[in-house]
Amino acid sequence: MSAVTPLTEHVLRGMAPPDPDGDSKDGRGCVLIVAGCTALPGAVLLGANAAMRVGAGKLQIGVCRDLAIPIGIAVPEALVIGLAQTEAGGIGRACADDLAQRAGASDAILCGPGMSEDADTEAVVAALVRGADTAAIVLDAGALAALRADPDLTRRLPKPAIITPHAGEMAKLLDIDREAVEADPLAAARRATERFGTITVMKGGRTQVVSPDGRAWCYEMGHGGLAISGSGDTLAGLIVGLLARGTEPEAAALWSVYAHGEAGRRLARRYGGIGFLARELPAEVPCILAEVMT
């Protein structure tokens, strides 16, 4: 088993995101974000803004029907698709065929922020995986339950997909106690990678990233102020935006973890430690990326 590599600027400079292909937005890739419910519409906004701040060229957002117009106004950069809606206010499985088709026309897909762990979400995830073709996939929050519910889904995931669980989500994925995950998050991340074949981003005060080939990295400089609602949605958005640009999945995960952590550190210096908001993180990211790549 390989040693854990500290995630630093030096590591990132050896795997810089590709330069944009020409002057067209098409050269920076198309992101499809399927997320949110009527109770958690903000998760969509956080992921969407983060994806654009790392340089994705085109953005499509799939949300339940009641959210389509408000999200379209809040994110004028996006094409917003109103999807079938459940009685509970989530995205319904009736939209599965439409999503599978849209997935095939996308470069990178994010599913899960703000979504419930239920059969409809599982059907949505399965449709995206079925239609993804060459698209990269990030599964977060509610979408992670689909891996546990459908073992066959793991075999059909584009390789390698990226999952971004926190300790509670990881405990459910592995069917172990949360305390066991918190006691050894690296071991939990390795187990998840082995079981699902994914790049695993184990979120926490020290974020672990594990690749299917056994390599592992740890970002140790995270700030406690990042332990806020929406922080994980923002991280997932950063990852999918870099994937859309053509960044290799491993590099997209590492750059995003670093940029997310450094954004938290900068905001903490500005606001005095805690009290900054997840919505403020994406605006810090373009300068962080530019400084590391310089």
mmCIF file with all atom_site columns, N, CA and C in Angstrom, residues 96-97 99-100 103 111 119-132 137 139 143 146-147 150 152-154 156-158:
data_model
loop_
_atom_site.group_PDB
_atom_site.id
_atom_site.type_symbol
_atom_site.label_atom_id
_atom_site.label_alt_id
_atom_site.label_comp_id
_atom_site.label_asym_id
_atom_site.label_entity_id
_atom_site.label_seq_id
_atom_site.pdbx_PDB_ins_code
_atom_site.Cartn_x
_atom_site.Cartn_y
_atom_site.Cartn_z
_atom_site.occupancy
_atom_site.B_iso_or_equiv
_atom_site.pdbx_formal_charge
_atom_site.auth_seq_id
_atom_site.auth_comp_id
_atom_site.auth_asym_id
_atom_site.auth_atom_id
_atom_site.pdbx_PDB_model_num
ATOM 1  N N  . ALA A 1 96  ? -36.121 10.055 -16.405 1.00 0.00 ? 96  ALA A N  1
ATOM 2  C CA . ALA A 1 96  ? -34.903 9.264  -16.586 1.00 0.00 ? 96  ALA A CA 1
ATOM 3  C C  . ALA A 1 96  ? -34.419 9.235  -18.032 1.00 0.00 ? 96  ALA A C  1
ATOM 4  N N  . ASP A 1 97  ? -35.314 9.007  -18.977 1.00 0.00 ? 97  ASP A N  1
ATOM 5  C CA . ASP A 1 97  ? -34.885 8.907  -20.376 1.00 0.00 ? 97  ASP A CA 1
ATOM 6  C C  . ASP A 1 97  ? -34.336 10.237 -20.890 1.00 0.00 ? 97  ASP A C  1
ATOM 7  N N  . LEU A 1 99  ? -32.884 12.558 -19.089 1.00 0.00 ? 99  LEU A N  1
ATOM 8  C CA . LEU A 1 99  ? -31.575 12.779 -18.477 1.00 0.00 ? 99  LEU A CA 1
ATOM 9  C C  . LEU A 1 99  ? -30.498 11.904 -19.108 1.00 0.00 ? 99  LEU A C  1
ATOM 10 N N  . ALA A 1 100 ? -30.855 10.682 -19.453 1.00 0.00 ? 100 ALA A N  1
ATOM 11 C CA . ALA A 1 100 ? -29.880 9.805  -20.102 1.00 0.00 ? 100 ALA A CA 1
ATOM 12 C C  . ALA A 1 100 ? -29.412 10.414 -21.418 1.00 0.00 ? 100 ALA A C  1
ATOM 13 N N  . ALA A 1 103 ? -27.170 13.403 -20.663 1.00 0.00 ? 103 ALA A N  1
ATOM 14 C CA . ALA A 1 103 ? -25.877 12.953 -20.158 1.00 0.00 ? 103 ALA A CA 1
ATOM 15 C C  . ALA A 1 103 ? -24.929 12.626 -21.305 1.00 0.00 ? 103 ALA A C  1
ATOM 16 N N  . CYS A 1 111 ? -24.221 14.830 -9.863  1.00 0.00 ? 111 CYS A N  1
ATOM 17 C CA . CYS A 1 111 ? -25.550 14.470 -9.375  1.00 0.00 ? 111 CYS A CA 1
ATOM 18 C C  . CYS A 1 111 ? -25.502 14.287 -7.866  1.00 0.00 ? 111 CYS A C  1
ATOM 19 N N  . ALA A 1 119 ? -35.834 6.100  -3.869  1.00 0.00 ? 119 ALA A N  1
ATOM 20 C CA . ALA A 1 119 ? -35.862 5.319  -5.103  1.00 0.00 ? 119 ALA A CA 1
ATOM 21 C C  . ALA A 1 119 ? -35.841 6.202  -6.345  1.00 0.00 ? 119 ALA A C  1
ATOM 22 N N  . ASP A 1 120 ? -36.438 7.382  -6.269  1.00 0.00 ? 120 ASP A N  1
ATOM 23 C CA . ASP A 1 120 ? -36.415 8.275  -7.426  1.00 0.00 ? 120 ASP A CA 1
ATOM 24 C C  . ASP A 1 120 ? -35.004 8.763  -7.720  1.00 0.00 ? 120 ASP A C  1
ATOM 25 N N  . THR A 1 121 ? -34.276 9.128  -6.681  1.00 0.00 ? 121 THR A N  1
ATOM 26 C CA . THR A 1 121 ? -32.888 9.542  -6.880  1.00 0.00 ? 121 THR A CA 1
ATOM 27 C C  . THR A 1 121 ? -32.062 8.399  -7.454  1.00 0.00 ? 121 THR A C  1
ATOM 28 N N  . GLU A 1 122 ? -32.280 7.202  -6.956  1.00 0.00 ? 122 GLU A N  1
ATOM 29 C CA . GLU A 1 122 ? -31.552 6.043  -7.484  1.00 0.00 ? 122 GLU A CA 1
ATOM 30 C C  . GLU A 1 122 ? -31.824 5.857  -8.970  1.00 0.00 ? 122 GLU A C  1
ATOM 31 N N  . ALA A 1 123 ? -33.066 6.052  -9.395  1.00 0.00 ? 123 ALA A N  1
ATOM 32 C CA . ALA A 1 123 ? -33.408 5.920  -10.810 1.00 0.00 ? 123 ALA A CA 1
ATOM 33 C C  . ALA A 1 123 ? -32.762 7.019  -11.645 1.00 0.00 ? 123 ALA A C  1
ATOM 34 N N  . VAL A 1 124 ? -32.692 8.223  -11.091 1.00 0.00 ? 124 VAL A N  1
ATOM 35 C CA . VAL A 1 124 ? -32.041 9.333  -11.784 1.00 0.00 ? 124 VAL A CA 1
ATOM 36 C C  . VAL A 1 124 ? -30.552 9.053  -11.961 1.00 0.00 ? 124 VAL A C  1
ATOM 37 N N  . VAL A 1 125 ? -29.900 8.595  -10.908 1.00 0.00 ? 125 VAL A N  1
ATOM 38 C CA . VAL A 1 125 ? -28.472 8.285  -11.001 1.00 0.00 ? 125 VAL A CA 1
ATOM 39 C C  . VAL A 1 125 ? -28.232 7.190  -12.036 1.00 0.00 ? 125 VAL A C  1
ATOM 40 N N  . ALA A 1 126 ? -29.042 6.154  -12.007 1.00 0.00 ? 126 ALA A N  1
ATOM 41 C CA . ALA A 1 126 ? -28.888 5.055  -12.959 1.00 0.00 ? 126 ALA A CA 1
ATOM 42 C C  . ALA A 1 126 ? -29.044 5.542  -14.398 1.00 0.00 ? 126 ALA A C  1
ATOM 43 N N  . ALA A 1 127 ? -29.979 6.467  -14.625 1.00 0.00 ? 127 ALA A N  1
ATOM 44 C CA . ALA A 1 127 ? -30.179 7.008  -15.974 1.00 0.00 ? 127 ALA A CA 1
ATOM 45 C C  . ALA A 1 127 ? -28.971 7.809  -16.437 1.00 0.00 ? 127 ALA A C  1
ATOM 46 N N  . LEU A 1 128 ? -28.419 8.613  -15.561 1.00 0.00 ? 128 LEU A N  1
ATOM 47 C CA . LEU A 1 128 ? -27.243 9.402  -15.922 1.00 0.00 ? 128 LEU A CA 1
ATOM 48 C C  . LEU A 1 128 ? -26.054 8.501  -16.242 1.00 0.00 ? 128 LEU A C  1
ATOM 49 N N  . VAL A 1 129 ? -25.872 7.470  -15.441 1.00 0.00 ? 129 VAL A N  1
ATOM 50 C CA . VAL A 1 129 ? -24.776 6.537  -15.688 1.00 0.00 ? 129 VAL A CA 1
ATOM 51 C C  . VAL A 1 129 ? -24.999 5.811  -17.019 1.00 0.00 ? 129 VAL A C  1
ATOM 52 N N  . ARG A 1 130 ? -26.239 5.416  -17.274 1.00 0.00 ? 130 ARG A N  1
ATOM 53 C CA . ARG A 1 130 ? -26.554 4.708  -18.517 1.00 0.00 ? 130 ARG A CA 1
ATOM 54 C C  . ARG A 1 130 ? -26.256 5.565  -19.738 1.00 0.00 ? 130 ARG A C  1
ATOM 55 N N  . GLY A 1 131 ? -26.545 6.851  -19.639 1.00 0.00 ? 131 GLY A N  1
ATOM 56 C CA . GLY A 1 131 ? -26.375 7.716  -20.802 1.00 0.00 ? 131 GLY A CA 1
ATOM 57 C C  . GLY A 1 131 ? -25.039 8.407  -20.904 1.00 0.00 ? 131 GLY A C  1
ATOM 58 N N  . ALA A 1 132 ? -24.204 8.287  -19.882 1.00 0.00 ? 132 ALA A N  1
ATOM 59 C CA . ALA A 1 132 ? -23.003 9.114  -19.789 1.00 0.00 ? 132 ALA A CA 1
ATOM 60 C C  . ALA A 1 132 ? -22.027 8.913  -20.929 1.00 0.00 ? 132 ALA A C  1
ATOM 61 N N  . ILE A 1 137 ? -18.173 11.589 -14.237 1.00 0.00 ? 137 ILE A N  1
ATOM 62 C CA . ILE A 1 137 ? -19.287 11.688 -13.281 1.00 0.00 ? 137 ILE A CA 1
ATOM 63 C C  . ILE A 1 137 ? -18.775 11.929 -11.873 1.00 0.00 ? 137 ILE A C  1
ATOM 64 N N  . LEU A 1 139 ? -20.484 11.918 -8.022  1.00 0.00 ? 139 LEU A N  1
ATOM 65 C CA . LEU A 1 139 ? -21.653 11.590 -7.203  1.00 0.00 ? 139 LEU A CA 1
ATOM 66 C C  . LEU A 1 139 ? -21.435 12.132 -5.794  1.00 0.00 ? 139 LEU A C  1
ATOM 67 N N  . ALA A 1 143 ? -27.024 11.199 -4.055  1.00 0.00 ? 143 ALA A N  1
ATOM 68 C CA . ALA A 1 143 ? -26.742 10.251 -5.131  1.00 0.00 ? 143 ALA A CA 1
ATOM 69 C C  . ALA A 1 143 ? -25.862 9.099  -4.675  1.00 0.00 ? 143 ALA A C  1
ATOM 70 N N  . ALA A 1 146 ? -27.268 5.484  -4.226  1.00 0.00 ? 146 ALA A N  1
ATOM 71 C CA . ALA A 1 146 ? -27.518 4.616  -5.371  1.00 0.00 ? 146 ALA A CA 1
ATOM 72 C C  . ALA A 1 146 ? -26.443 3.547  -5.503  1.00 0.00 ? 146 ALA A C  1
ATOM 73 N N  . LEU A 1 147 ? -25.221 3.861  -5.106  1.00 0.00 ? 147 LEU A N  1
ATOM 74 C CA . LEU A 1 147 ? -24.151 2.867  -5.167  1.00 0.00 ? 147 LEU A CA 1
ATOM 75 C C  . LEU A 1 147 ? -24.420 1.717  -4.205  1.00 0.00 ? 147 LEU A C  1
ATOM 76 N N  . ASP A 1 150 ? -27.650 -0.401 -5.559  1.00 0.00 ? 150 ASP A N  1
ATOM 77 C CA . ASP A 1 150 ? -27.581 -1.141 -6.822  1.00 0.00 ? 150 ASP A CA 1
ATOM 78 C C  . ASP A 1 150 ? -26.138 -1.545 -7.103  1.00 0.00 ? 150 ASP A C  1
ATOM 79 N N  . ASP A 1 152 ? -24.904 -3.385 -9.284  1.00 0.00 ? 152 ASP A N  1
ATOM 80 C CA . ASP A 1 152 ? -24.598 -3.393 -10.713 1.00 0.00 ? 152 ASP A CA 1
ATOM 81 C C  . ASP A 1 152 ? -24.201 -2.012 -11.213 1.00 0.00 ? 152 ASP A C  1
ATOM 82 N N  . LEU A 1 153 ? -24.681 -0.967 -10.532 1.00 0.00 ? 153 LEU A N  1
ATOM 83 C CA . LEU A 1 153 ? -24.359 0.397  -10.941 1.00 0.00 ? 153 LEU A CA 1
ATOM 84 C C  . LEU A 1 153 ? -22.850 0.635  -10.893 1.00 0.00 ? 153 LEU A C  1
ATOM 85 N N  . THR A 1 154 ? -22.195 0.063  -9.912  1.00 0.00 ? 154 THR A N  1
ATOM 86 C CA . THR A 1 154 ? -20.749 0.230  -9.776  1.00 0.00 ? 154 THR A CA 1
ATOM 87 C C  . THR A 1 154 ? -20.021 -0.254 -11.020 1.00 0.00 ? 154 THR A C  1
ATOM 88 N N  . ARG A 1 156 ? -21.100 -0.246 -13.990 1.00 0.00 ? 156 ARG A N  1
ATOM 89 C CA . ARG A 1 156 ? -21.434 0.563  -15.159 1.00 0.00 ? 156 ARG A CA 1
ATOM 90 C C  . ARG A 1 156 ? -20.935 1.999  -15.067 1.00 0.00 ? 156 ARG A C  1
ATOM 91 N N  . LEU A 1 157 ? -20.363 2.384  -13.942 1.00 0.00 ? 157 LEU A N  1
ATOM 92 C CA . LEU A 1 157 ? -19.850 3.744  -13.801 1.00 0.00 ? 157 LEU A CA 1
ATOM 93 C C  . LEU A 1 157 ? -18.709 4.000  -14.784 1.00 0.00 ? 157 LEU A C  1
ATOM 94 N N  . PRO A 1 158 ? -18.672 5.210  -15.391 1.00 0.00 ? 158 PRO A N  1
ATOM 95 C CA . PRO A 1 158 ? -17.477 5.575  -16.154 1.00 0.00 ? 158 PRO A CA 1
ATOM 96 C C  . PRO A 1 158 ? -16.267 5.516  -15.228 1.00 0.00 ? 158 PRO A C  1
#
